[in-house]
Coordinates of C-alpha atoms in Angstrom, one line a residue:
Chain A
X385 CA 27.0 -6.9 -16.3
X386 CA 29.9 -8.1 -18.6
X387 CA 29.9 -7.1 -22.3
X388 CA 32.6 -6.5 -25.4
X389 CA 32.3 -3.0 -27.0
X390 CA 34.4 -1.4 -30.1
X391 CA 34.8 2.4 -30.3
X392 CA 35.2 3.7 -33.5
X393 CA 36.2 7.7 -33.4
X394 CA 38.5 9.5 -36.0
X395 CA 39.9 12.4 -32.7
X396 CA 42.2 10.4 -30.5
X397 CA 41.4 13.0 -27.6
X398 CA 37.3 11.7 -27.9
X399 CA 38.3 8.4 -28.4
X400 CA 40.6 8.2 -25.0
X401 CA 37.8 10.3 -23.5
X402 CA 34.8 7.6 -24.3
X403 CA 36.9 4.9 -23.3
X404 CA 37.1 6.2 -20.0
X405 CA 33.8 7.5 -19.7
X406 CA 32.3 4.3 -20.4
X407 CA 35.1 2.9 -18.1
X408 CA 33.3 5.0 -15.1
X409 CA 29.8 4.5 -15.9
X410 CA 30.0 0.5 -16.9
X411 CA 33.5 -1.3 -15.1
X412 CA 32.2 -4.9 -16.7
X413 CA 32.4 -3.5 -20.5
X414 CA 35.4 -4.8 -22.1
X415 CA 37.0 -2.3 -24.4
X416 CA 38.0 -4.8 -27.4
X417 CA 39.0 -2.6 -30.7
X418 CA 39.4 0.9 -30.7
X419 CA 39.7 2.2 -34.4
X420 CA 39.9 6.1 -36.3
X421 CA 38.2 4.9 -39.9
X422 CA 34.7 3.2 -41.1
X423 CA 36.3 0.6 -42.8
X424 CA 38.4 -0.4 -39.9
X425 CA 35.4 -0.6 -37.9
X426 CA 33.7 -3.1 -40.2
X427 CA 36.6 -5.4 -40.4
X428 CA 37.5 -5.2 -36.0
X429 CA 33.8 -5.4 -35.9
X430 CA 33.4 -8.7 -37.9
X431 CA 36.5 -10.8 -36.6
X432 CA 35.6 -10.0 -32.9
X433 CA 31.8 -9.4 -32.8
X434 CA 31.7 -7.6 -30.0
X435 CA 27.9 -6.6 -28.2
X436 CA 28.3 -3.0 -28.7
X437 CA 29.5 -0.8 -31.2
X438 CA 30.4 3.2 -30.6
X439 CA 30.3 4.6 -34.4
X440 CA 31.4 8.4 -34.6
X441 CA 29.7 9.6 -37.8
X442 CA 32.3 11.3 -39.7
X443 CA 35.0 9.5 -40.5
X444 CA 37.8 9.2 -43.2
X445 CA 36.5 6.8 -45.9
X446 CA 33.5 5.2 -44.9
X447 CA 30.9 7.3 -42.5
X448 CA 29.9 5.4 -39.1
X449 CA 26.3 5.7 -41.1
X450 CA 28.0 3.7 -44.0
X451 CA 30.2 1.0 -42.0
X452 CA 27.1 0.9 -40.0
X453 CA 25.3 -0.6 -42.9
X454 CA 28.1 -2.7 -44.2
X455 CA 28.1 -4.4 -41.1
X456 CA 24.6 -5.5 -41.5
X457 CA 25.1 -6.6 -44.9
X458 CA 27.7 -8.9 -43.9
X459 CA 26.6 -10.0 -40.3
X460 CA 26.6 -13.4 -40.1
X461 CA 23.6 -13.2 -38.4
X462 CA 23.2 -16.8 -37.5
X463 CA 26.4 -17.2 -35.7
X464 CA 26.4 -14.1 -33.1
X465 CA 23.0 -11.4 -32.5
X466 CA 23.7 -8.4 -34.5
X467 CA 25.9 -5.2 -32.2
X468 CA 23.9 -3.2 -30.5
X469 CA 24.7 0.4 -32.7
X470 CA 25.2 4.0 -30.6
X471 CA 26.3 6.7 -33.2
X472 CA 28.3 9.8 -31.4
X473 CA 28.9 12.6 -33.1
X474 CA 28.9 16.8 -33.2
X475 CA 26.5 16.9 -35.7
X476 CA 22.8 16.3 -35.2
X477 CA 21.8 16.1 -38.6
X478 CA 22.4 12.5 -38.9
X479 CA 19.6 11.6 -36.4
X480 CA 17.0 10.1 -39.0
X481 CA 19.1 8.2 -41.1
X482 CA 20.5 6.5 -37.1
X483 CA 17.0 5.8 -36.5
X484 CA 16.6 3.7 -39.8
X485 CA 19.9 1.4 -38.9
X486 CA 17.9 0.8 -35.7
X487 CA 20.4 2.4 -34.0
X488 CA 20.0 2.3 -29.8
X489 CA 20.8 5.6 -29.5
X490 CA 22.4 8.4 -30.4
X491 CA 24.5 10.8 -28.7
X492 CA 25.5 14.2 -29.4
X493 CA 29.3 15.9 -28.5
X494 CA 30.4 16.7 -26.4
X495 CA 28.4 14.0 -23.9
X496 CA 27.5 14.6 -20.8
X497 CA 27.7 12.1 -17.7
X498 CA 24.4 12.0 -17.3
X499 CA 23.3 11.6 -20.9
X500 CA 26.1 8.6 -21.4
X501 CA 24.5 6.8 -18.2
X502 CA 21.2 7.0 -19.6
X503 CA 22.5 5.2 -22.5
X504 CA 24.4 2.8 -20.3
X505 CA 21.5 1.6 -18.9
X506 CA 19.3 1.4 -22.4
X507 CA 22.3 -0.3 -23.4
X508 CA 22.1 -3.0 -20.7
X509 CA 18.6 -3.0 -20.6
X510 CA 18.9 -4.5 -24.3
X511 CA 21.2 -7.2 -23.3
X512 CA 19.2 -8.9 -20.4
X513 CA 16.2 -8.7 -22.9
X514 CA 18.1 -10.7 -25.4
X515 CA 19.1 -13.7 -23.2
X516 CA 17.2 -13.8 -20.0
X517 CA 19.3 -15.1 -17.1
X518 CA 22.8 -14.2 -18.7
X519 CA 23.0 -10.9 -16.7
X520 CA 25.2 -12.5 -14.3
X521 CA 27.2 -14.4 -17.7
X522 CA 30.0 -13.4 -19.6
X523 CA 29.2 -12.0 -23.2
X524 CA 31.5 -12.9 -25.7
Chain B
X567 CA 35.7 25.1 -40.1
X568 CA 34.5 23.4 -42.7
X569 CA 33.2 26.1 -45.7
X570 CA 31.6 24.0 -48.0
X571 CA 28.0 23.4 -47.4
X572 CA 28.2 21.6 -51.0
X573 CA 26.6 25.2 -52.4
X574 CA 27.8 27.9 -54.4
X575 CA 27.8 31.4 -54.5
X576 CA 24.9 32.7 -57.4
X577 CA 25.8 35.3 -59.6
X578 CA 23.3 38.3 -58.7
X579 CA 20.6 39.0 -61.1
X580 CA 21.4 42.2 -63.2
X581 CA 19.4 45.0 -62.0
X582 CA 16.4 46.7 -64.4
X583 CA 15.0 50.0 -64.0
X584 CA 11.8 49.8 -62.4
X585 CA 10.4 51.4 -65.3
X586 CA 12.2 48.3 -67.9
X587 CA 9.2 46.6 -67.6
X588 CA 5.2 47.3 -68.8
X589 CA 2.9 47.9 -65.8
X590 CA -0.7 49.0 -65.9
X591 CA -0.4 50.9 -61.9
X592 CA 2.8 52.8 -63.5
X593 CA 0.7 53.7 -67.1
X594 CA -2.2 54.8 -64.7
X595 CA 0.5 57.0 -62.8
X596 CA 1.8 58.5 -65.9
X597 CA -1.6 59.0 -67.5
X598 CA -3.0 60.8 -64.7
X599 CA 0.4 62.8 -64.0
X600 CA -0.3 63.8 -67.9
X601 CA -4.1 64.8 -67.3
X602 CA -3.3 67.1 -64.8
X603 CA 0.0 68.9 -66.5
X604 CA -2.5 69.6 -68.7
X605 CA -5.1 71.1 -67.2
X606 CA -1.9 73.4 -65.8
X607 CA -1.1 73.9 -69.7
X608 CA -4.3 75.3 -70.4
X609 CA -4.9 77.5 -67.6
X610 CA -1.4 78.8 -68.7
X611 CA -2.6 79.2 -72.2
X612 CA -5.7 80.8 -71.3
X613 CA -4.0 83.3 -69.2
X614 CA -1.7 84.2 -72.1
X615 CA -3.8 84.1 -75.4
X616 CA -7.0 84.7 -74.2
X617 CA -9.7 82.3 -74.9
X618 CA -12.0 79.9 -73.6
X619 CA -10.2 78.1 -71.0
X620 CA -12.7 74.9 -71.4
X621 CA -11.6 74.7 -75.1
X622 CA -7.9 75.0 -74.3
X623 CA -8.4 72.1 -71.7
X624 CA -10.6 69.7 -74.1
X625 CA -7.6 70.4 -76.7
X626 CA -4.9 70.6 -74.0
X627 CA -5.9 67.4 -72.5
X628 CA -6.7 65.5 -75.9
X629 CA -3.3 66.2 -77.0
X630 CA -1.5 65.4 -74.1
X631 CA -3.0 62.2 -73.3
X632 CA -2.6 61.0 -77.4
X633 CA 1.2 62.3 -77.3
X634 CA 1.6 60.5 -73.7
X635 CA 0.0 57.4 -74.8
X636 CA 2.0 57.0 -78.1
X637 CA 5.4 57.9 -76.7
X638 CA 4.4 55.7 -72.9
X639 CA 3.1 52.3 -75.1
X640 CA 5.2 53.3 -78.1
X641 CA 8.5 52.7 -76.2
X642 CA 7.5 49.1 -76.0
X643 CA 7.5 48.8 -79.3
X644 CA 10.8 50.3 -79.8
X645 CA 12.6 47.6 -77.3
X646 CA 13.3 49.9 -74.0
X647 CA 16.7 49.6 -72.6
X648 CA 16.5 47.7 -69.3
X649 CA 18.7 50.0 -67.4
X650 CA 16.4 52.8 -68.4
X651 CA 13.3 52.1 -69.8
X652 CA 13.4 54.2 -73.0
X653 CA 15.0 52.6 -76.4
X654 CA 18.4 53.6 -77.5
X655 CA 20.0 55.3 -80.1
X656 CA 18.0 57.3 -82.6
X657 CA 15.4 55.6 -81.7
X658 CA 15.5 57.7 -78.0
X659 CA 15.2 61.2 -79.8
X660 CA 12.5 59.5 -82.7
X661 CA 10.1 58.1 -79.9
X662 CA 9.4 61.7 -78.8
X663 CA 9.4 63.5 -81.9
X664 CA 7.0 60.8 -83.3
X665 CA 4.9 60.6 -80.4
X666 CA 4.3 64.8 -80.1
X667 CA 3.3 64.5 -83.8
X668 CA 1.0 61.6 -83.7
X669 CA -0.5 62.9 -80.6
X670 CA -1.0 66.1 -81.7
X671 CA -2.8 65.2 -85.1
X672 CA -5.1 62.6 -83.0
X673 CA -5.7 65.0 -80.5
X674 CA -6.3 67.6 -82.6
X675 CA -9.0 66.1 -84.4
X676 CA -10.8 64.5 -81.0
X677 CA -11.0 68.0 -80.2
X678 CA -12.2 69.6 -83.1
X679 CA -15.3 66.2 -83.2
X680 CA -15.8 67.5 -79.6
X681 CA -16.5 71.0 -80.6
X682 CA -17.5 71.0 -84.6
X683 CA -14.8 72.7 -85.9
X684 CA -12.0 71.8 -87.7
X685 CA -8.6 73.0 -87.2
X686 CA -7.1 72.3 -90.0
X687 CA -8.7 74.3 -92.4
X688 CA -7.9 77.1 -90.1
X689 CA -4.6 76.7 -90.6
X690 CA -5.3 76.2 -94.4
X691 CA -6.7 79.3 -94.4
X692 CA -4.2 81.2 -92.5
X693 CA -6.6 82.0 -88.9
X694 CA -4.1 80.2 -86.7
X695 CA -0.4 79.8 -87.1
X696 CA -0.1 75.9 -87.0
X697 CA 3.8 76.1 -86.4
X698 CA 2.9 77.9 -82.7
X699 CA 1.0 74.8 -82.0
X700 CA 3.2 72.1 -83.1
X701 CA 6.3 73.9 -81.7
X702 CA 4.6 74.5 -78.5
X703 CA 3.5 70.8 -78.4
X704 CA 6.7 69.4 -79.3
X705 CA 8.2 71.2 -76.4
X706 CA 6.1 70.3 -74.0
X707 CA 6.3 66.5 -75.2
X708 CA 9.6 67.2 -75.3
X709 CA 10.1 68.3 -71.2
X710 CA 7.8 65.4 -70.6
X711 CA 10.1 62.8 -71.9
X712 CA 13.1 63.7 -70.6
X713 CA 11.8 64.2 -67.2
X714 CA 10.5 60.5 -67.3
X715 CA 13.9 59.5 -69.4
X716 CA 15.7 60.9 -66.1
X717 CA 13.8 59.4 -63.5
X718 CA 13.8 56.0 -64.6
X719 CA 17.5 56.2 -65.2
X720 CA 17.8 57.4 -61.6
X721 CA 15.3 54.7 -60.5
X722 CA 17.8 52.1 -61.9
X723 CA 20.9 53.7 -60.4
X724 CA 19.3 53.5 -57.4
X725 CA 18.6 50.1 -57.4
X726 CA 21.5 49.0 -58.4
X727 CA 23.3 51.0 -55.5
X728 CA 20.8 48.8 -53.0
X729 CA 21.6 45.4 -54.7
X730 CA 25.7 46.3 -54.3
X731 CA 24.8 47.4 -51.0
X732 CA 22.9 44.5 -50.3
X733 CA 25.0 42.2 -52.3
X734 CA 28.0 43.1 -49.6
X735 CA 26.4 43.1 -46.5
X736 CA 25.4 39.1 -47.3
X737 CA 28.6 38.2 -48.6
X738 CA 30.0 39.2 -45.0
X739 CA 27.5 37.7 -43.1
X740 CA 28.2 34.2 -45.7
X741 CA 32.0 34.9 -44.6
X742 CA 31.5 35.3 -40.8
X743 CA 28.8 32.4 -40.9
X744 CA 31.7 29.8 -42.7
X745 CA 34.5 30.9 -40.4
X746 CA 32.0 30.6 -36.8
X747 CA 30.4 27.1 -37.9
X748 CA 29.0 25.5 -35.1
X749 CA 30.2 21.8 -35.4
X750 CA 33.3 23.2 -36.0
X751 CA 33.1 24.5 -32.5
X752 CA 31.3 22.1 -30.5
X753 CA 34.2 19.5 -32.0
X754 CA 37.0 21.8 -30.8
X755 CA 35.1 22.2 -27.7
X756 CA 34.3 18.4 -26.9
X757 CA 38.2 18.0 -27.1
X758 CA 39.0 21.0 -25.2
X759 CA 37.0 19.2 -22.5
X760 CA 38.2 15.9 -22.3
X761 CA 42.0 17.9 -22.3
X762 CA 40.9 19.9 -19.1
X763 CA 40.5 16.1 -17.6
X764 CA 43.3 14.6 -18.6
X765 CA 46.7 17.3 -19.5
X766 CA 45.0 20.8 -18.1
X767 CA 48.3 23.2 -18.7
X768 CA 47.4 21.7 -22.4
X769 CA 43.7 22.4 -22.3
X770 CA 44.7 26.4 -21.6
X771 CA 47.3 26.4 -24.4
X772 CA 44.4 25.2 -26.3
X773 CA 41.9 27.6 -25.1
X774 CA 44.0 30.1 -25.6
X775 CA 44.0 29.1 -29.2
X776 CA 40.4 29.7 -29.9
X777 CA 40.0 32.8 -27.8
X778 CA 43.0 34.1 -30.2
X779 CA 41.2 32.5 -33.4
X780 CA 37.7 33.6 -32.8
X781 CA 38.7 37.5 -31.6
X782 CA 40.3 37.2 -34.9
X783 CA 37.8 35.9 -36.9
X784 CA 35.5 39.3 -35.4
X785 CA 38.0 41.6 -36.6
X786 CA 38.8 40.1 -40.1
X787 CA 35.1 40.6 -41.0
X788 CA 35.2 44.3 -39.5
X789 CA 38.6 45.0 -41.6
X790 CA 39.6 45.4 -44.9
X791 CA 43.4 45.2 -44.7
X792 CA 45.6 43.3 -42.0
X793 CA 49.2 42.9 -41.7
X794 CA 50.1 39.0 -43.5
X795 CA 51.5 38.3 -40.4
X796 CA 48.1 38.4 -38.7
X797 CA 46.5 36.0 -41.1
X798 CA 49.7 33.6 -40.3
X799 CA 49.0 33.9 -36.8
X800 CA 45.7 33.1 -37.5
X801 CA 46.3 29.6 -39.5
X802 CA 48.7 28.9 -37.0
X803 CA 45.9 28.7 -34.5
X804 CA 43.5 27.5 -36.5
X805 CA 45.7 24.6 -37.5
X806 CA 46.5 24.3 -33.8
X807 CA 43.6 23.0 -32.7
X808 CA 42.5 20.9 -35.6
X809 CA 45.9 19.4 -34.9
X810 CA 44.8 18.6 -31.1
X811 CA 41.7 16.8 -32.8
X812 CA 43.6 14.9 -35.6
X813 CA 45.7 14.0 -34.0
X814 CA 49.3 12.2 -35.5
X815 CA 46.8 12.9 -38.6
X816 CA 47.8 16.4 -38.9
X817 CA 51.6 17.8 -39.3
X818 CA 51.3 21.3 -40.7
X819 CA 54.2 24.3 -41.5
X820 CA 53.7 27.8 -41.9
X821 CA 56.8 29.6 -43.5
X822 CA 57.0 33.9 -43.6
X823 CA 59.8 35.7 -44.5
X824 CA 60.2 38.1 -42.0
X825 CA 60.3 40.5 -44.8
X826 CA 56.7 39.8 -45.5
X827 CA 55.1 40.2 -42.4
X828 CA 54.1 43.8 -42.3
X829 CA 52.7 43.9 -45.5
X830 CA 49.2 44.6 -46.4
X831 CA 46.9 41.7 -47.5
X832 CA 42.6 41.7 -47.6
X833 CA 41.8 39.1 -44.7
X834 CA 40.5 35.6 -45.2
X835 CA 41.9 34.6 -48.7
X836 CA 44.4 31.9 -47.3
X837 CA 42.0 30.4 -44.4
X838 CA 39.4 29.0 -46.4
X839 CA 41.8 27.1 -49.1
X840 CA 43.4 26.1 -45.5
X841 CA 40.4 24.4 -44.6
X842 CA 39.8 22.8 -48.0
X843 CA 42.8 21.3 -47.5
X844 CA 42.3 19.9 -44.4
X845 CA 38.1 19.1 -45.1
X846 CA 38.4 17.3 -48.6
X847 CA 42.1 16.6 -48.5
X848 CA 43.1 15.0 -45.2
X849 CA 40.3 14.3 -43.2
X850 CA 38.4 11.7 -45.6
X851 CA 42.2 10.4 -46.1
X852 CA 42.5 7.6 -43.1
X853 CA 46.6 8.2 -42.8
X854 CA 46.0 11.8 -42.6
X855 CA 48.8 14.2 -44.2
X856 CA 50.8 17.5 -43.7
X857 CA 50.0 21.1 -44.9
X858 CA 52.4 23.5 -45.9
X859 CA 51.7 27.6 -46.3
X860 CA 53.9 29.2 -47.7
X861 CA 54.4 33.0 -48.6
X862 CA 57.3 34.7 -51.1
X863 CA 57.4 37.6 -53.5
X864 CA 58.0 37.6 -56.8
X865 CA 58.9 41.1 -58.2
X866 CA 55.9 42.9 -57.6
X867 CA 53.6 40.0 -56.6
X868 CA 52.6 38.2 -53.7
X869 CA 52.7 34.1 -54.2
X870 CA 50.7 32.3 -51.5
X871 CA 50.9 28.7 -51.7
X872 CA 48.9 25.8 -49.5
X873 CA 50.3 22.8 -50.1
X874 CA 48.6 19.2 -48.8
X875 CA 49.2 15.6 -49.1
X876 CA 45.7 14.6 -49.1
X877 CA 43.1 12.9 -51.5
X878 CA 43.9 15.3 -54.2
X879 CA 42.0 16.7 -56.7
X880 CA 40.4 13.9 -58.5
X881 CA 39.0 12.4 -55.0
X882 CA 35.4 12.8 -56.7
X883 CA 34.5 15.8 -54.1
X884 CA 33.9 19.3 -55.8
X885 CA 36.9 20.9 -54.5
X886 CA 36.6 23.5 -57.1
X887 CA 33.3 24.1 -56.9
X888 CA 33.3 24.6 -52.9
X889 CA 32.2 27.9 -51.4
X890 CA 35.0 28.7 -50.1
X891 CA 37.4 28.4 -53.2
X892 CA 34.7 30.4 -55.2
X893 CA 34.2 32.6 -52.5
X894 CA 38.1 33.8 -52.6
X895 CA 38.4 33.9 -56.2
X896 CA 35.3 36.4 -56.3
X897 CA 36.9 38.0 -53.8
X898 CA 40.3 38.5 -55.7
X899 CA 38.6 39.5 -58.7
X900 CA 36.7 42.2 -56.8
X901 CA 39.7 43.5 -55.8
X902 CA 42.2 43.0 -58.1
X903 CA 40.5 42.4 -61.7
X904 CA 42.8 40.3 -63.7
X905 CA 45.9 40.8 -61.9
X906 CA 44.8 38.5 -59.1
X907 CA 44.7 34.4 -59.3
X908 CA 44.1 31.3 -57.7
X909 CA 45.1 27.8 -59.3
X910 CA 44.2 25.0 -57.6
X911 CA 46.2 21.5 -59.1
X912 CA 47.3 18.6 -58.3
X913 CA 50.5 17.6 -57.0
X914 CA 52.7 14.8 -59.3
X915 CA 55.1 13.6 -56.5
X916 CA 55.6 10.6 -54.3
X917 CA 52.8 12.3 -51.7
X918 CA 50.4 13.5 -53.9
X919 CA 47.7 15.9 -52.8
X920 CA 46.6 19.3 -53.8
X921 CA 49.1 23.1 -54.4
X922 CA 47.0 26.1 -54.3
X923 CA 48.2 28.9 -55.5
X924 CA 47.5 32.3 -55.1
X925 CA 49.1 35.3 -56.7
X926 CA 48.0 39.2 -56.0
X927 CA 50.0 41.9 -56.6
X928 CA 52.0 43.5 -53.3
X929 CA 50.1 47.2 -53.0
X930 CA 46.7 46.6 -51.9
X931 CA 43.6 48.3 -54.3
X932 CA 43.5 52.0 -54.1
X933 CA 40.3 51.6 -52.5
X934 CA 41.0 49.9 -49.5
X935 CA 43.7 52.6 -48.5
X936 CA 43.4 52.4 -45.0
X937 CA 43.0 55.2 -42.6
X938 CA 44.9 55.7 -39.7
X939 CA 44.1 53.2 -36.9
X940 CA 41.3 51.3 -39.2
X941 CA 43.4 48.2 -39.7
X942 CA 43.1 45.2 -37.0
X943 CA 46.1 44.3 -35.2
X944 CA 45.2 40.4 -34.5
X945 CA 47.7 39.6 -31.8
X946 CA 47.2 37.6 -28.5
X947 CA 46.0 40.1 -26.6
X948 CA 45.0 38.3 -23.5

C-alpha cells in the first residue's frame, strides 16, 4: 500500500531512526516532510496533507499534543480526510490526552520492531477502511 | 535531566515539644505519675515523723494532686513556650511557686473536710509549724516541675534532631531522584540505540558517556566535597549526550583554569542550573542555542557562571521557582549562610538568554572537612 507520512521529532538521531524504521516495515510510505518543532508540523502538515502524521510530544514551541489540535482546527476537512495521528514519545504520561485527539496510536521510546509493525498494520488497516478498493491506489 | 517537576521545595514545619500542646492521655500520665509520688511522700513522712500513715496519704495525695493540677492546667494559661511547654520568663519560676501555694491551701483544706479537723487553727495556735509544711511542699512542687520542665525540653530536642535527620535523608533522595530521571534516560537510551545501528564507534563514545555520568551521579550523593574538576567532567558528559540528542541545537563550552581544578566544591550546585538552561532555555527555543560554564576566582571567592542563549527569563516558565534553582540556593545557604549566592538574570546582548551566577567563598565549610580518602574521585574509570 502507497501512502504520504510527515515525521515530526525535535532529536535528529530518532528522527533518521523512524524514517528508516518505517522505511523497513512499510517500503510504499512516502516520507514527505520531516520537521524538529510543532508549529512546523502544522504548517508541512497543511500545505501537503499527507495520510499520516508521526507527532513526537515534546517539542520546542508547540507540543505534538498542541500542533495536534491546531491541525484539527484548521483542517480543511472537506478537501482531504483528516491525518491519521501516531504520537511517539519517552514519556507515557501523555497517553489520555492522545486518546481524546483520536489519536491511532501511540508509541512509547525507544520502539521496538515489533511494536512499530503492529502500528503499521493498524495504520493500513485505517486506510483500506476509508476508501474501499484504493489499497492497490496511490494516496496523495 | 530535567529537575523541575513544576514543584517546590516546602519549608519544614518548626518543630514543638511534644508537651507544647494540651492533651488529656499526657494530663492522665502526669496525674497518675503525681498520685503515686505521693503515696511514696507519705510513706516517707510516716517513717520520719511518726503518724498515721493513712492521714499523711489523704493529705499527701490532696496536696499533690491540687499543686499538680494548678501548675499542669495553669501553664496553659500562662502561654507555654512551644519548644518546651512551660511559659517563659518570670512567669517559669511564678507557675511553680503559685501552683505549690494554691495546691497546698486547697489540699489542705480537702483534707482537713475529710478528717474534721482544721489545720489552720493548728498552726494559729502554735501545734504544727506551718513553715515545715509549706517549705516541704514547695520543694517537692519544686523537683516536680523541673523534672517535667527537663523532659519536655529534651522531648523537643529530640524531635527536632529526627526532623534534621529526617529533613536530610529526603533532600538526598529528592537530589538523586532529579539527577536519575527516567525519561531522561529512556531518551538518551532510544538515541544510544539507533547510534549502535547506524555510527557504532560513536554509540561506545556515547555509552561511555553515561556509564561516566551515572557512576558519578552515585558518588556525588555519597560525597560531600569533590575536586571542581570532577563536576566539569561531569557537565561535560552530561552536555555530551544531550548534545547527541539535540543535535546542531546544542553547542556548549566548559572553561577551567587549570588552577581551579583541584579545588574543593560541595557536588551538584552547577548541574542542575545546567539543566535549566538547557530544559527552559534551549529546548522550548526551536533554533536551539549554546551554553557556556565558566569558573574564575575572585580574591577569596569562587564565581561560577552558566551562560545560555535561550528563551530567557521572561519566557513565562517559572525558572526561578524550579526545584532545582531553589534546591541549590538552599543548599548554598546551608553551607555557607550569607556569604554564598546565586543570581539568576537575563542577558541584554544581541543573543539574549539567561547568566547564572554563583559565588561561594574558596575554603569549603568547616564542617565538611573531609577525611582522608572520603572524597570521590569521579574520573573515567572504565
Amino acid at each position: 500500500m502507497n501512502a504520504t507520512a510527515l515525521i515530526a521529532e525535535d532529536e535528529p538521531l530518532l528522527a533518521q531512526a523512524l524514517a528508516t524504521d518505517l522505511g523497513r516495515e512499510w517500503p510504499g510510505l512516502k516520507i514527505v516532510a520531516q520537521v524538529g518543532d510543532g508549529a512546523s508540523a502544522v504548517a508541512q502538515a497543511l500545505a501537503l496533507r499527507p495520510a499520516v502524521c508521526f507527532l513526537d510530544i515534546r517539542m520546542p514551541g508547540l507540543s505534538g499534543l498542541e500542533a495536534a489540535q491546531a491541525l484539527a482546527e484548521d483542517w480543511p476537512a472537506d478537501v482531504a480526510p483528516f491525518p491519521l495521528l501516531v504520537f511517539v514519545t519517552a514519556y507515557d504520561q501523555y497517553a489520555l490526552q492522545a486518546f481524546e485527539t483520536q489519536a491511532v496510536d501511540y508509541l512509547v521510546k525507544p520502539v521496538e520492531a515489533s511494536r512499530l509493525a503492529a502500528c503499521v498494520a493498524r495504520l493500513q488497516q485505517r486506510l483500506a477502511e476509508r476508501s474501499p478498493g484504493a489499497a492497490a491506489e496511490p494516496v496523495l | 535531566m530535567p529537575t523541575d517537576h513544576g514543584s517546590t521545595a516546602a519549608p519544614p514545619a518548626a518543630t514543638m515539644s511534644p508537651y507544647a500542646t494540651p492533651s488529656a492521655k499526657k494530663f492522665l500520665r502526669h496525674g497518675v505519675h503525681v498520685a503515686l509520688a505521693a503515696v511514696v511522700i507519705a510513706a516517707v513522712l510516716t517513717i520520719a515523723q511518726d503518724g498515721d500513715f493513712w492521714v499523711k496519704l489523704v493529705y499527701a495525695e490532696a496536696i499533690s494532686l491540687c499543686s499538680w493540677a494548678a501548675i499542669d492546667f495553669g501553664r496553659f494559661l500562662f502561654k507555654p513556650h512551644p519548644q518546651t511547654g512551660w511559659p517563659q520568663g518570670w512567669r517559669a519560676v511564678a507557675l511553680p511557686f503559685l501552683g505549690c501555694v494554691v495546691g497546698y491551701v486547697v489540699g489542705q483544706q480537702i483534707g482537713d473536710a475529710v478528717f474534721g479537723w482544721s489545720s489552720f487553727s493548728a498552726y494559729r495556735h502554735g501545734h504544727r509549724p506551718w513553715i515545715k509544711d509549706v517549705l516541704l511542699s514547695a520543694v517537692i512542687g519544686f523537683l516536680f516541675s523541673l523534672f517535667y520542665y527537663l523532659r519536655g525540653r529534651n522531648a523537643f530536642h529530640r524531635a527536632q534532631v529526627a526532623t534534621s535527620e529526617r529533613d536530610a535523608t529526603l533532600a538526598k533522595l529528592g537530589m538523586l531522584q532529579s539527577q536519575l530521571e527516567p525519561h531522561m534516560l529512556f531518551n538518551t537510551l532510544a538515541n544510544l540505540r539507533v547510534l549502535i545501528g547506524i555510527d557504532p564507534p560513536r554509540a561506545q563514545a556515547m555509552l561511555d558517556r553515561l556509564i561516566a555520568f551515572l557512576r558519578a551521579t552515585l558518588s556525588a550523593s555519597r560525597s560531600n566535597l569533590h575536586p571542581l574538576q570532577a563536576e566539569f567532567d561531569r557537565l561535560q558528559d552530561y552536555l555530551t549526550l544531550m548534545a547527541m540528542r539535540m543535535g546542531p541545537r546544542l553547542v556548549y563550552s566548559l572553561e577551567l583554569p587549570a588552577e581551579l581544578q583541584a579545588l574543593l566544591v560541595p557536588p551538584l550546585l552547577l548541574q542542575p542550573l545546567v539543566e535549566n538552561s538547557i530544559k527552559h532555555g534551549l529546548e522550548p527555543k526551536v533554533a536551539g542555542g549554546r551554553i557556556d560554564v565558566c569558573a574564575r576566582r575572585e580574591g577569596e571567592r569562587l564565581v561560577l557562571t552558566v551562560r545560555d542563549t535561550g528563551l530567557g527569563l521572561g519566557a513565562g516558565s517559572s525558572l526561578s521557582g524550579g526545584f532545582g534553582v531553589s534546591q541549590v540556593q538552599e543548599r548554598l545557604a546551608t553551607l555557607y549562610g550569607d556569604a554564598a549566592s546565586l543570581t539568576l538574570a537575563q542577558v541584554d546582548d544581541d543573543a539574549g538568554g539567561t547568566l547564572a551566577t554563583l559565588v561561594f567563598p574558596t575554603t569549603p565549610p568547616a564542617f565538611l572537612a573531609p577525611a582522608a580518602g572520603s572524597t570521590s574521585t569521579t574520573g573515567h574509570t572504565a
